[in-house]
């Protein structure tokens, strides 16, 4: 069993200023609270936290991380509380232990790859400090090392989980030794027979292999020395899992696999020395084409730097070489931990540097353009824009940060969201607006009578939920308008002796709908309900004989031309300087009416144009060409003018306005209704009016209609 003194000595080796008192008291506390507990191996439980601390020491991590490693299971598995940890060991240790406790409560199921990615993301999202992840990985390493004490089924489940979740994490954090070891331990548990066979075969050649390694080492070291380089050469048997992977991928038997040994040359010095060593190797043994990889110039996304090459070795066999500097080697083995380790007590500055390094790591990985890559994951950690929550079945849902229980319901299924009446979060009833945190388990309560509400939009954050609620609310509003419109139309048609039901059944209403609203009968009902189409106009469209003389735009144009012709032929109703038979046009800008103050303007070759005296065009006219004009006293010519009615957007209002206009003996040339978001409507009418007095009287009448806000004559 690892002793506290071993740990203390090793920590002092790399950090003479480490807080040994903190480590000592963490050790004593852990021993006390775990007292009486045993591991499956029969050893005292304390072995586990000590081994985990030992792994963290191997990675040369800081004293706080090591203390947290010794305490990582205390809150979860003993009577110790977080408050106690906080009081005894300080905020930072408590923060790390809290993170680990939260993670340990989560049941990470492996199973499906689709879920594995989400589990990894959740794990990272929950690890608010990268050290929590490193301690978790150390915990997993020791558990995997002792997994053979567990019954097979359970052990295999944990091995799968390790492959799905922890191996990719170790890889992406660049901690190579952890990745290798976890992969290898999982492989041994999942494929025990195959592993046994491979090991037996490899063992058979052990002595042969050792001789071979020594021989190659000798050659390489000699060459390096000749060139004035110094470095360390190691040859090691590759991991069973990678040998097996190679055999499977290339369809080879173990006899055919020559490169079961990987040689590593760690050079003292800088990158240039690494390239010099590579040149030496290629000069000694011919390189295999296409096998050279320069991860020094182009590091791997996780920051890995090294030169890789395969050469034809002394016996004509393929031989793999990795060449790197000491610094590159350190980073390859420790990955992100290399930046977290003790570097002297630099305080904040040091933290910033580590944070920056993590950021750079992420930026590099981002360039990979692989959506499944780690990037996305740590982005969550740094920028925290996602939460990961569980369904009761253990699936993970990925939601935007700030998501509520209702977002979760919509995340499951639109229908579930629509009928969501409540939610149980981690077993406790919560309101729909309850904001979720990573790791929460959410159970949705459904009520078939529940329907989406407009105010739900105030607290959902996911796009999916928003779109669905908006859609549902709009549908409901449409439904209400259709019902309303149907009722209005039914009453209006009855007045004309028509039955709406019969018209719908006979299909007679369909073409009318197409004409008025460019849609079906239901759309027509909705339009009437919203007040966009007057019920009266539907009746008139069905029975044109009921219609007031409404003119189509072309007909209106024709009428206008006729009018001018008539004016020229029979008199315009205007006397110009006392003469009644001068060719006269009316200004389109101001549409003067009998009774309006007017002025004439002589145009070349086109007679006299008559303007309202208040018309802005008239102000700019050349005074020399202006001429006095006046209305003929006896005239029945009607002039076209435009009025605008502003009102509340209430159904039936249009009908009242048109009725008032007709009652004044004024014909409507055309009408246009615009409804606005603020529930007001603008109705614009082109009218045929004989004089200003009639017009003003009619406008006064319209003003009296309930809901009408303003009536104006429109002049350009
Ligand atoms: Mn543990």
XYZ file of C-alpha atoms and ligand atoms in Angstrom:
717
model
C 0.000 0.000 0.000
C 1.130 3.461 -0.935
C 2.118 5.393 2.183
C 1.586 9.020 2.874
C 5.335 9.544 3.215
C 5.907 8.228 -0.318
C 3.474 10.779 -1.626
C 4.948 13.594 0.444
C 8.508 12.809 -0.699
C 7.562 12.748 -4.353
C 5.624 15.995 -4.110
C 8.548 17.741 -2.423
C 10.754 16.561 -5.305
C 8.969 18.793 -7.757
C 7.390 21.348 -5.445
C 9.500 22.218 -2.412
C 6.861 24.745 -1.323
C 3.931 22.324 -1.382
C 1.552 22.572 1.562
C 2.395 19.284 3.269
C 0.148 20.127 6.186
C -2.815 20.260 3.836
C -1.865 16.892 2.316
C -1.270 15.357 5.733
C -4.622 16.472 7.133
C -6.434 15.359 3.957
C -4.822 11.971 4.373
C -5.785 11.708 8.042
C -9.355 12.844 7.341
C -9.774 10.393 4.470
C -8.417 7.534 6.600
C -10.808 8.442 9.407
C -14.019 8.682 7.369
C -13.280 5.658 5.178
C -12.404 3.596 8.250
C -13.977 0.145 8.153
C -14.793 0.354 4.423
C -13.230 -2.182 2.109
C -12.602 -2.471 -1.594
C -13.730 -5.597 -3.471
C -10.100 -6.709 -3.341
C -10.430 -6.937 0.426
C -7.988 -4.098 0.945
C -8.915 -1.122 3.126
C -10.818 1.482 1.130
C -8.150 4.093 1.866
C -5.924 2.374 -0.720
C -8.090 3.803 -3.474
C -7.912 7.534 -2.664
C -4.210 7.147 -1.948
C -3.563 5.490 -5.308
C -5.558 8.205 -7.037
C -3.455 10.820 -5.238
C -0.352 8.888 -6.328
C -1.419 9.084 -9.996
C -1.927 12.838 -9.625
C 1.558 13.067 -8.097
C 2.949 11.165 -11.107
C 1.423 13.899 -13.224
C 3.151 16.440 -10.947
C -0.062 18.265 -10.176
C -0.427 20.911 -7.493
C -1.081 20.238 -3.780
C -4.727 21.302 -3.932
C -5.464 18.756 -6.682
C -3.689 15.990 -4.738
C -5.609 16.808 -1.555
C -8.865 16.736 -3.529
C -7.773 13.376 -4.966
C -7.409 11.960 -1.445
C -10.839 13.307 -0.507
C -12.675 12.614 -3.764
C -14.972 9.872 -2.414
C -15.516 11.239 1.100
C -18.694 13.221 0.499
C -20.233 10.613 -1.791
C -19.378 7.480 0.190
C -19.028 8.545 3.831
C -20.802 10.726 6.346
C -18.489 13.648 5.639
C -20.162 16.817 4.356
C -19.018 19.471 1.921
C -19.196 22.096 4.671
C -16.704 20.052 6.669
C -14.353 19.809 3.689
C -14.687 23.539 3.132
C -13.903 24.347 6.778
C -10.992 21.945 7.066
C -9.341 22.260 3.645
C -10.567 25.502 2.193
C -12.746 26.637 -0.651
C -10.616 25.421 -3.543
C -10.407 21.810 -2.339
C -14.129 21.849 -1.521
C -14.902 23.162 -4.996
C -13.053 20.258 -6.620
C -14.604 17.669 -4.293
C -18.059 19.081 -4.935
C -17.541 18.751 -8.688
C -16.420 15.142 -8.314
C -19.342 14.324 -6.029
C -21.795 15.727 -8.586
C -20.244 13.693 -11.374
C -20.256 10.502 -9.310
C -24.012 10.816 -8.829
C -24.589 10.741 -12.551
C -25.171 7.343 -14.082
C -23.201 7.381 -17.299
C -24.552 4.591 -19.382
C -22.361 3.603 -22.235
C -24.327 1.630 -24.816
C -24.988 3.850 -27.764
C -22.363 5.971 -29.481
C -24.931 8.681 -30.083
C -25.311 9.042 -26.349
C -21.620 8.645 -25.568
C -20.815 11.984 -27.149
C -23.470 13.663 -25.010
C -22.198 11.927 -21.898
C -18.707 13.205 -22.600
C -20.043 16.695 -23.106
C -22.034 16.486 -19.922
C -19.000 15.346 -18.005
C -16.986 18.272 -19.279
C -19.843 20.705 -18.708
C -20.092 19.534 -15.128
C -16.358 19.828 -14.548
C -16.117 23.507 -13.942
C -12.378 23.140 -13.451
C -10.193 21.035 -15.730
C -8.589 19.519 -12.603
C -11.916 17.837 -11.784
C -11.614 15.956 -15.069
C -8.015 14.986 -14.343
C -8.942 13.626 -10.890
C -11.891 11.788 -12.429
C -9.556 10.195 -14.983
C -7.099 9.186 -12.240
C -10.024 7.675 -10.310
C -11.046 5.724 -13.392
C -7.483 4.479 -13.999
C -7.257 2.996 -10.523
C -10.738 1.490 -10.726
C -9.859 -0.097 -14.058
C -6.608 -1.477 -12.639
C -8.593 -3.276 -9.948
C -11.598 -4.215 -12.053
C -10.759 -7.942 -12.151
C -12.093 -8.225 -8.595
C -15.537 -7.397 -9.889
C -17.971 -9.887 -11.388
C -17.669 -10.190 -15.161
C -20.931 -8.585 -16.276
C -20.427 -5.488 -14.195
C -16.762 -5.253 -15.101
C -17.585 -5.407 -18.799
C -20.161 -2.669 -18.418
C -17.558 -0.439 -16.797
C -15.005 -1.334 -19.481
C -17.460 -0.286 -22.196
C -18.162 2.949 -20.383
C -14.416 3.556 -20.148
C -13.985 3.075 -23.893
C -16.986 5.235 -24.749
C -16.400 8.096 -22.388
C -13.042 8.200 -20.637
C -10.671 7.035 -23.404
C -11.837 9.779 -25.813
C -11.587 12.331 -22.998
C -8.017 11.333 -22.134
C -7.146 11.430 -25.825
C -8.595 14.846 -26.368
C -6.933 16.236 -23.290
C -3.720 14.879 -24.790
C -2.895 12.627 -21.806
C -1.476 9.774 -23.875
C -0.441 7.416 -21.127
C -3.937 7.510 -19.636
C -5.538 6.922 -22.983
C -3.223 3.972 -23.683
C -3.642 2.395 -20.274
C -7.430 2.776 -20.129
C -7.763 1.325 -23.613
C -5.517 -1.586 -22.774
C -7.260 -2.369 -19.463
C -10.663 -2.260 -21.156
C -9.432 -4.524 -23.951
C -8.196 -7.086 -21.434
C -11.560 -7.182 -19.693
C -13.660 -7.295 -22.839
C -11.506 -9.806 -24.754
C -9.814 -11.920 -22.077
C -9.208 -14.990 -24.267
C -7.771 -13.106 -27.204
C -5.552 -11.169 -24.819
C -4.331 -14.367 -23.210
C -3.423 -15.788 -26.591
C -1.636 -12.654 -27.757
C 0.331 -12.467 -24.525
C 1.412 -16.108 -24.737
C 2.655 -15.589 -28.267
C 4.448 -12.378 -27.429
C 5.995 -13.956 -24.326
C 7.433 -16.740 -26.486
C 9.626 -14.228 -28.247
C 10.509 -12.175 -25.242
C 14.245 -12.916 -25.152
C 14.581 -12.497 -28.899
C 12.810 -9.161 -28.685
C 14.987 -7.892 -25.853
C 18.141 -8.673 -27.856
C 16.657 -6.898 -30.856
C 15.774 -3.802 -28.828
C 19.294 -3.619 -27.386
C 20.822 -3.933 -30.816
C 18.725 -1.133 -32.328
C 19.337 1.092 -29.287
C 23.052 0.604 -29.719
C 23.004 1.574 -33.386
C 20.846 4.667 -32.797
C 22.880 5.914 -29.841
C 26.094 5.461 -31.822
C 24.748 7.495 -34.728
C 23.506 10.261 -32.433
C 26.861 10.483 -30.687
C 28.761 10.672 -33.983
C 26.560 13.609 -34.968
C 27.050 15.358 -31.613
C 23.454 14.844 -30.516
C 22.397 13.408 -27.213
C 19.175 11.625 -26.499
C 17.542 8.652 -24.878
C 16.387 5.673 -26.912
C 13.692 3.317 -25.666
C 12.015 0.368 -27.322
C 8.775 -0.927 -25.933
C 6.218 -3.528 -26.828
C 3.129 -1.873 -28.164
C -0.127 -2.196 -26.247
C -2.146 -5.318 -26.866
C -5.091 -3.264 -28.039
C -3.051 -1.455 -30.690
C -1.377 -4.684 -31.847
C -4.805 -6.252 -32.089
C -6.192 -3.231 -33.915
C -3.384 -3.471 -36.450
C -3.937 -7.195 -36.980
C -7.639 -6.682 -37.517
C -7.228 -3.664 -39.775
C -4.614 -5.305 -41.991
C -5.907 -8.878 -41.750
C -2.565 -10.168 -40.439
C -1.660 -12.887 -37.965
C 0.705 -12.124 -35.129
C 3.579 -13.792 -37.037
C 3.114 -11.280 -39.789
C 3.152 -8.292 -37.492
C 6.731 -7.168 -37.297
C 6.353 -3.772 -35.835
C 5.105 -4.808 -32.408
C 7.871 -2.675 -31.008
C 7.868 1.088 -31.062
C 11.133 2.949 -30.680
C 11.204 6.377 -29.199
C 14.105 8.774 -29.432
C 13.895 11.693 -27.002
C 16.461 14.311 -28.008
C 17.985 16.950 -25.776
C 17.509 20.313 -27.392
C 15.155 22.053 -29.742
C 13.015 21.145 -32.737
C 15.953 21.538 -35.153
C 17.778 18.707 -33.364
C 14.783 16.481 -33.892
C 14.978 17.005 -37.634
C 18.734 16.365 -37.524
C 18.084 13.036 -35.758
C 15.455 12.144 -38.345
C 17.983 12.789 -41.133
C 20.448 10.455 -39.417
C 17.868 7.685 -39.140
C 16.818 7.980 -42.762
C 20.478 7.883 -43.778
C 20.966 4.695 -41.748
C 17.824 2.794 -42.741
C 15.678 3.406 -45.843
C 12.372 5.049 -44.912
C 9.118 3.432 -45.977
C 7.449 5.855 -48.403
C 4.297 7.540 -47.159
C 4.930 6.724 -43.508
C 6.659 9.927 -42.452
C 4.495 12.281 -40.397
C 5.624 15.691 -39.210
C 3.565 16.479 -36.118
C 6.214 19.003 -35.077
C 5.409 21.406 -37.883
C 1.748 20.401 -37.840
C 0.790 19.326 -34.295
C -2.217 17.090 -33.732
C -5.388 18.849 -32.590
C -4.757 17.852 -28.986
C -1.335 19.522 -29.095
C 0.723 16.380 -29.693
C 4.138 17.054 -31.275
C 6.527 14.425 -32.589
C 8.097 13.085 -35.788
C 6.882 9.644 -36.843
C 8.604 7.501 -39.419
C 8.843 3.855 -40.408
C 12.140 2.508 -41.748
C 13.402 -0.846 -42.990
C 15.430 -2.060 -40.007
C 18.594 -4.179 -39.671
C 16.785 -7.442 -40.541
C 14.706 -6.033 -43.380
C 11.799 -5.593 -40.977
C 9.596 -2.560 -40.615
C 10.560 -0.455 -37.639
C 8.573 2.453 -36.207
C 10.423 5.452 -34.798
C 9.076 8.430 -32.870
C 11.489 11.329 -32.514
C 10.813 14.308 -30.232
C 12.378 16.732 -27.773
C 12.091 16.277 -24.016
C 9.529 19.020 -23.835
C 7.457 17.495 -26.619
C 7.633 14.184 -24.823
C 6.387 15.649 -21.581
C 3.419 17.202 -23.334
C 2.686 14.015 -25.232
C 2.483 12.030 -22.028
C 0.738 14.539 -19.803
C -1.260 16.596 -22.261
C -3.272 19.274 -20.558
C -1.932 18.144 -17.187
C 1.506 19.371 -18.253
C 0.092 22.862 -18.065
C -1.647 22.380 -14.806
C 1.291 20.973 -12.996
C 3.431 22.748 -10.490
C 5.421 25.582 -12.016
C 6.204 27.531 -8.902
C 3.618 29.616 -7.113
C 2.845 32.084 -9.846
C -0.631 32.973 -8.627
C -3.148 34.451 -10.999
C -0.734 34.927 -13.843
C -0.157 31.211 -13.892
C -3.876 30.530 -14.018
C -4.274 32.860 -16.938
C -1.484 31.151 -18.772
C -3.106 27.760 -18.262
C -6.438 29.105 -19.304
C -4.941 30.585 -22.440
C -3.299 27.333 -23.265
C -6.622 25.540 -22.966
C -8.176 28.145 -25.201
C -5.504 27.637 -27.824
C -5.981 23.916 -27.624
C -9.638 24.432 -28.328
C -9.008 26.837 -31.167
C -6.747 24.306 -32.827
C -9.317 21.574 -32.426
C -12.013 23.847 -33.775
C -10.183 24.076 -37.083
C -10.673 20.361 -37.466
C -14.214 20.920 -38.580
C -15.359 17.668 -37.038
C -18.610 18.168 -35.157
C -17.963 15.157 -32.956
C -14.644 16.402 -31.783
C -13.831 17.476 -28.334
C -13.903 21.105 -29.173
C -17.585 21.309 -28.928
C -17.231 19.753 -25.563
C -14.756 22.028 -23.973
C -16.381 24.977 -25.602
C -19.185 24.122 -23.215
C -16.782 24.246 -20.332
C -15.377 27.607 -21.308
C -18.302 29.418 -22.746
C -21.018 27.481 -20.997
C -23.772 27.777 -23.532
C -25.289 24.341 -23.136
C -26.743 22.142 -20.427
C -27.043 18.370 -20.440
C -29.957 16.749 -18.672
C -31.280 13.246 -18.296
C -34.590 11.703 -19.218
C -35.930 9.245 -16.620
C -34.699 6.461 -18.927
C -31.154 7.768 -18.735
C -30.877 9.359 -22.164
C -29.156 12.710 -22.324
C -30.718 15.790 -23.826
C -28.580 18.692 -24.912
C -30.279 22.080 -24.431
C -29.178 25.706 -24.668
C -28.059 27.325 -21.445
C -30.968 28.735 -19.405
C -33.374 26.099 -20.683
C -36.380 25.392 -18.498
C -38.381 22.267 -17.706
C -40.694 23.259 -20.569
C -37.773 23.435 -23.037
C -36.916 19.927 -21.923
C -40.480 18.751 -22.624
C -40.330 20.228 -26.122
C -36.881 18.660 -26.526
C -38.426 15.226 -25.966
C -41.250 15.745 -28.452
C -43.465 18.609 -29.600
C -46.553 16.823 -28.354
C -44.991 16.296 -24.949
C -44.262 20.013 -24.801
C -47.762 21.033 -25.898
C -49.412 19.025 -23.122
C -46.770 19.617 -20.460
C -48.468 20.460 -17.167
C -45.554 20.162 -14.769
C -42.151 18.606 -14.204
C -40.297 16.674 -11.567
C -36.642 17.703 -11.443
C -34.431 15.279 -9.492
C -37.612 13.949 -7.906
C -39.028 17.319 -6.815
C -42.032 19.047 -8.399
C -40.970 22.231 -10.170
C -42.768 24.898 -12.205
C -42.477 24.791 -15.981
C -40.222 27.842 -15.882
C -37.678 26.076 -13.618
C -34.172 26.554 -15.073
C -32.257 23.292 -15.525
C -28.639 22.497 -14.696
C -26.321 19.921 -16.203
C -26.868 16.534 -14.601
C -30.510 17.123 -13.649
C -32.943 14.286 -14.242
C -36.266 15.585 -15.516
C -39.601 13.834 -15.666
C -42.376 15.569 -17.570
C -45.976 15.429 -16.406
C -48.549 15.462 -19.152
C -52.166 16.507 -19.194
C -54.119 15.967 -22.424
C -56.199 19.075 -21.684
C -53.142 21.292 -21.461
C -52.456 23.475 -24.505
C -49.635 25.879 -25.400
C -50.021 29.348 -23.937
C -48.756 32.648 -25.202
C -46.978 33.466 -21.930
C -44.897 30.302 -22.240
C -42.892 32.252 -24.801
C -41.592 34.403 -21.967
C -39.507 31.653 -20.391
C -38.558 29.112 -23.041
C -35.135 29.601 -24.653
C -34.754 26.780 -27.181
C -35.635 27.620 -30.770
C -37.616 24.437 -31.123
C -39.922 25.240 -28.199
C -40.364 28.861 -29.290
C -41.293 27.962 -32.854
C -43.712 25.288 -31.752
C -45.481 27.470 -29.173
C -45.792 30.385 -31.601
C -47.233 28.064 -34.191
C -49.742 26.590 -31.745
C -50.821 30.013 -30.470
C -51.320 31.259 -34.004
C -53.362 28.176 -34.866
C -55.613 28.761 -31.870
C -56.089 32.425 -32.803
C -56.935 31.442 -36.372
C -59.399 28.945 -35.064
C -61.148 31.634 -33.003
C -61.225 34.017 -35.968
C -62.677 31.336 -38.192
C -65.481 30.680 -35.742
C -66.161 34.383 -35.386
C -66.043 34.972 -39.150
C -68.342 32.088 -39.797
C -70.930 33.538 -37.435
C -70.729 37.015 -38.974
C -71.006 35.646 -42.477
C -73.913 33.426 -41.559
C -75.912 36.411 -40.242
C -74.984 38.652 -43.186
C -75.996 36.038 -45.763
C -79.253 35.321 -43.993
C -80.182 38.986 -44.505
C -79.908 38.353 -48.239
C -81.878 35.145 -47.921
C -78.834 32.932 -48.341
C -77.812 29.951 -46.225
C -74.145 29.660 -45.472
C -74.344 25.926 -44.879
C -76.013 25.319 -48.208
C -73.477 27.492 -50.025
C -70.631 25.589 -48.417
C -72.171 22.219 -49.229
C -72.968 23.109 -52.833
C -69.385 24.285 -53.297
C -70.610 27.705 -54.365
C -68.578 29.505 -51.745
C -65.278 27.943 -52.748
C -64.611 30.014 -55.928
C -65.647 33.179 -54.089
C -63.103 32.421 -51.384
C -60.438 31.926 -54.008
C -61.237 35.332 -55.394
C -61.503 37.290 -52.152
C -58.745 35.756 -50.052
C -56.869 33.526 -52.465
C -57.584 30.546 -50.221
C -60.299 28.137 -49.192
C -63.568 28.631 -47.370
C -61.842 28.367 -43.976
C -59.465 31.179 -44.938
C -62.439 33.277 -45.948
C -64.048 32.745 -42.534
C -60.784 33.741 -40.864
C -60.491 36.863 -43.043
C -64.027 37.909 -42.163
C -63.316 37.202 -38.489
C -60.191 39.355 -38.591
C -62.200 42.055 -40.439
C -59.999 41.877 -43.520
C -62.965 41.048 -45.717
C -66.424 42.513 -45.181
C -69.204 39.972 -44.872
C -71.251 42.209 -47.180
C -68.732 41.894 -49.977
C -69.055 38.112 -49.788
C -72.799 38.412 -50.181
C -72.325 40.758 -53.109
C -69.813 38.487 -54.751
C -72.324 35.644 -54.511
C -75.247 37.683 -55.775
C -73.933 40.533 -57.952
C -77.412 42.003 -58.216
C -77.105 42.914 -54.528
C -73.954 44.849 -55.215
C -73.554 48.559 -55.163
C -71.761 49.734 -58.273
C -68.280 48.674 -57.387
C -65.757 49.127 -60.086
C -62.748 47.115 -61.034
C -59.504 49.067 -61.436
C -59.628 48.935 -65.250
C -63.223 50.014 -65.310
C -62.274 52.886 -63.051
C -59.553 53.946 -65.460
C -61.963 53.802 -68.323
C -64.471 55.837 -66.425
C -61.832 58.445 -65.688
C -60.984 58.742 -69.373
C -64.665 58.989 -70.230
C -64.984 61.708 -67.689
C -62.237 63.796 -69.246
C -63.738 63.269 -72.661
C -67.090 64.281 -71.333
C -65.607 67.292 -69.661
C -64.042 68.419 -72.899
C -67.191 67.833 -74.885
C -69.873 69.033 -72.614
C -68.045 71.394 -70.363
C -65.879 70.716 -67.383
C -67.989 72.501 -64.847
C -65.212 75.117 -64.768
C -65.209 78.605 -66.076
C -61.831 79.856 -67.133
C -61.569 83.604 -67.032
C -65.231 83.689 -67.789
C -65.152 81.150 -70.660
C -66.828 77.794 -70.258
C -65.413 75.796 -73.156
C -61.710 75.669 -72.495
C -60.018 72.241 -72.310
C -59.591 71.526 -68.606
C -57.831 68.798 -66.594
C -57.885 68.326 -62.867
C -54.686 67.981 -60.924
C -54.163 64.362 -59.826
C -52.266 65.729 -56.864
C -55.195 67.407 -55.153
C -58.407 66.261 -56.864
C -60.338 69.515 -56.379
C -64.048 69.269 -55.739
C -66.769 71.759 -56.477
C -66.735 74.062 -53.492
C -62.953 73.907 -53.115
C -60.944 77.098 -53.745
C -59.235 76.523 -57.066
C -56.646 77.988 -59.387
C -55.843 77.250 -63.065
C -52.498 76.717 -64.705
C -51.923 77.000 -68.435
C -50.042 74.008 -69.789
C -48.548 74.017 -73.290
C -50.876 72.249 -75.682
C -52.896 70.596 -72.933
C -55.255 73.339 -71.874
C -55.710 74.339 -68.249
C -54.982 72.203 -65.227
C -57.116 72.955 -62.201
C -55.605 72.693 -58.721
C -56.887 73.192 -55.252
C -55.476 76.479 -53.997
C -54.000 74.689 -51.025
C -52.275 72.101 -53.196
C -48.534 72.132 -52.716
C -48.017 71.752 -56.462
C -49.996 74.958 -56.977
C -47.585 76.897 -54.757
C -44.704 76.090 -57.028
C -46.446 77.054 -60.257
C -45.085 79.818 -62.454
C -47.193 82.795 -61.441
C -47.152 84.169 -65.008
C -48.956 81.137 -66.297
C -51.586 80.994 -63.562
C -55.091 81.893 -64.474
C -58.296 82.583 -62.536
C -60.836 79.752 -62.671
C -64.119 79.132 -60.886
C -66.730 76.403 -60.601
C -69.799 76.578 -62.805
C -72.808 77.073 -60.588
C -74.938 74.448 -62.279
C -73.115 71.134 -62.616
C -73.799 67.504 -61.822
C -70.295 66.230 -62.587
C -68.848 63.953 -59.947
C -65.146 64.132 -59.116
C -62.993 61.328 -57.796
C -61.370 61.939 -54.423
C -59.805 59.776 -51.727
C -60.523 59.576 -48.007
C -58.813 57.620 -45.276
C -60.577 56.202 -42.201
C -58.456 55.135 -39.255
C -60.198 52.853 -36.783
C -59.880 49.981 -34.377
C -59.576 46.631 -36.124
C -63.046 45.337 -35.255
C -65.114 43.051 -37.396
C -68.124 44.713 -38.999
C -66.708 48.214 -38.877
C -66.037 48.293 -42.590
C -69.653 47.457 -43.266
C -70.796 50.407 -41.142
C -68.462 52.832 -42.913
C -69.503 51.744 -46.404
C -73.132 51.998 -45.384
C -72.611 55.580 -44.214
C -70.931 56.490 -47.502
C -73.742 54.976 -49.557
C -76.360 56.677 -47.387
C -74.816 60.044 -48.348
C -75.445 59.211 -51.996
C -71.743 58.819 -52.712
C -70.455 55.973 -54.855
C -67.404 53.991 -53.846
C -64.877 53.549 -56.638
C -62.633 51.251 -54.696
C -61.766 50.387 -51.135
C -58.699 49.046 -49.470
C -58.224 47.828 -45.895
C -54.927 47.516 -44.114
C -54.751 46.056 -40.630
C -51.829 46.822 -38.360
C -50.059 45.055 -35.514
C -51.448 47.495 -32.949
C -54.967 46.238 -33.757
C -55.891 49.292 -35.779
C -57.025 49.341 -39.389
C -56.766 51.887 -42.157
C -59.558 51.952 -44.734
C -58.888 53.928 -47.894
C -61.803 54.794 -50.186
C -61.848 56.313 -53.645
C -65.183 58.089 -53.938
C -67.164 59.850 -56.621
C -68.317 63.083 -55.012
C -70.221 66.029 -56.445
C -69.150 68.721 -53.986
C -67.295 69.523 -50.826
C -70.402 70.055 -48.701
C -71.707 66.528 -49.315
C -68.285 65.128 -48.633
C -67.811 66.996 -45.357
C -71.250 65.978 -44.105
C -70.520 62.339 -44.878
C -67.123 62.469 -43.166
C -68.809 63.841 -40.060
C -71.185 60.868 -40.085
C -68.297 58.392 -40.362
C -66.562 60.122 -37.474
C -69.567 59.263 -35.301
C -69.210 55.501 -35.857
C -67.946 53.737 -32.736
C -64.356 52.605 -33.156
C -63.458 55.207 -35.799
C -60.494 57.307 -34.732
C -60.002 59.698 -37.646
C -61.358 60.539 -41.073
C -59.165 62.487 -43.501
C -59.318 63.584 -47.074
C -56.131 62.429 -48.741
C -54.267 64.848 -50.953
C -51.013 63.953 -52.570
Mn -13.144 6.850 -6.516
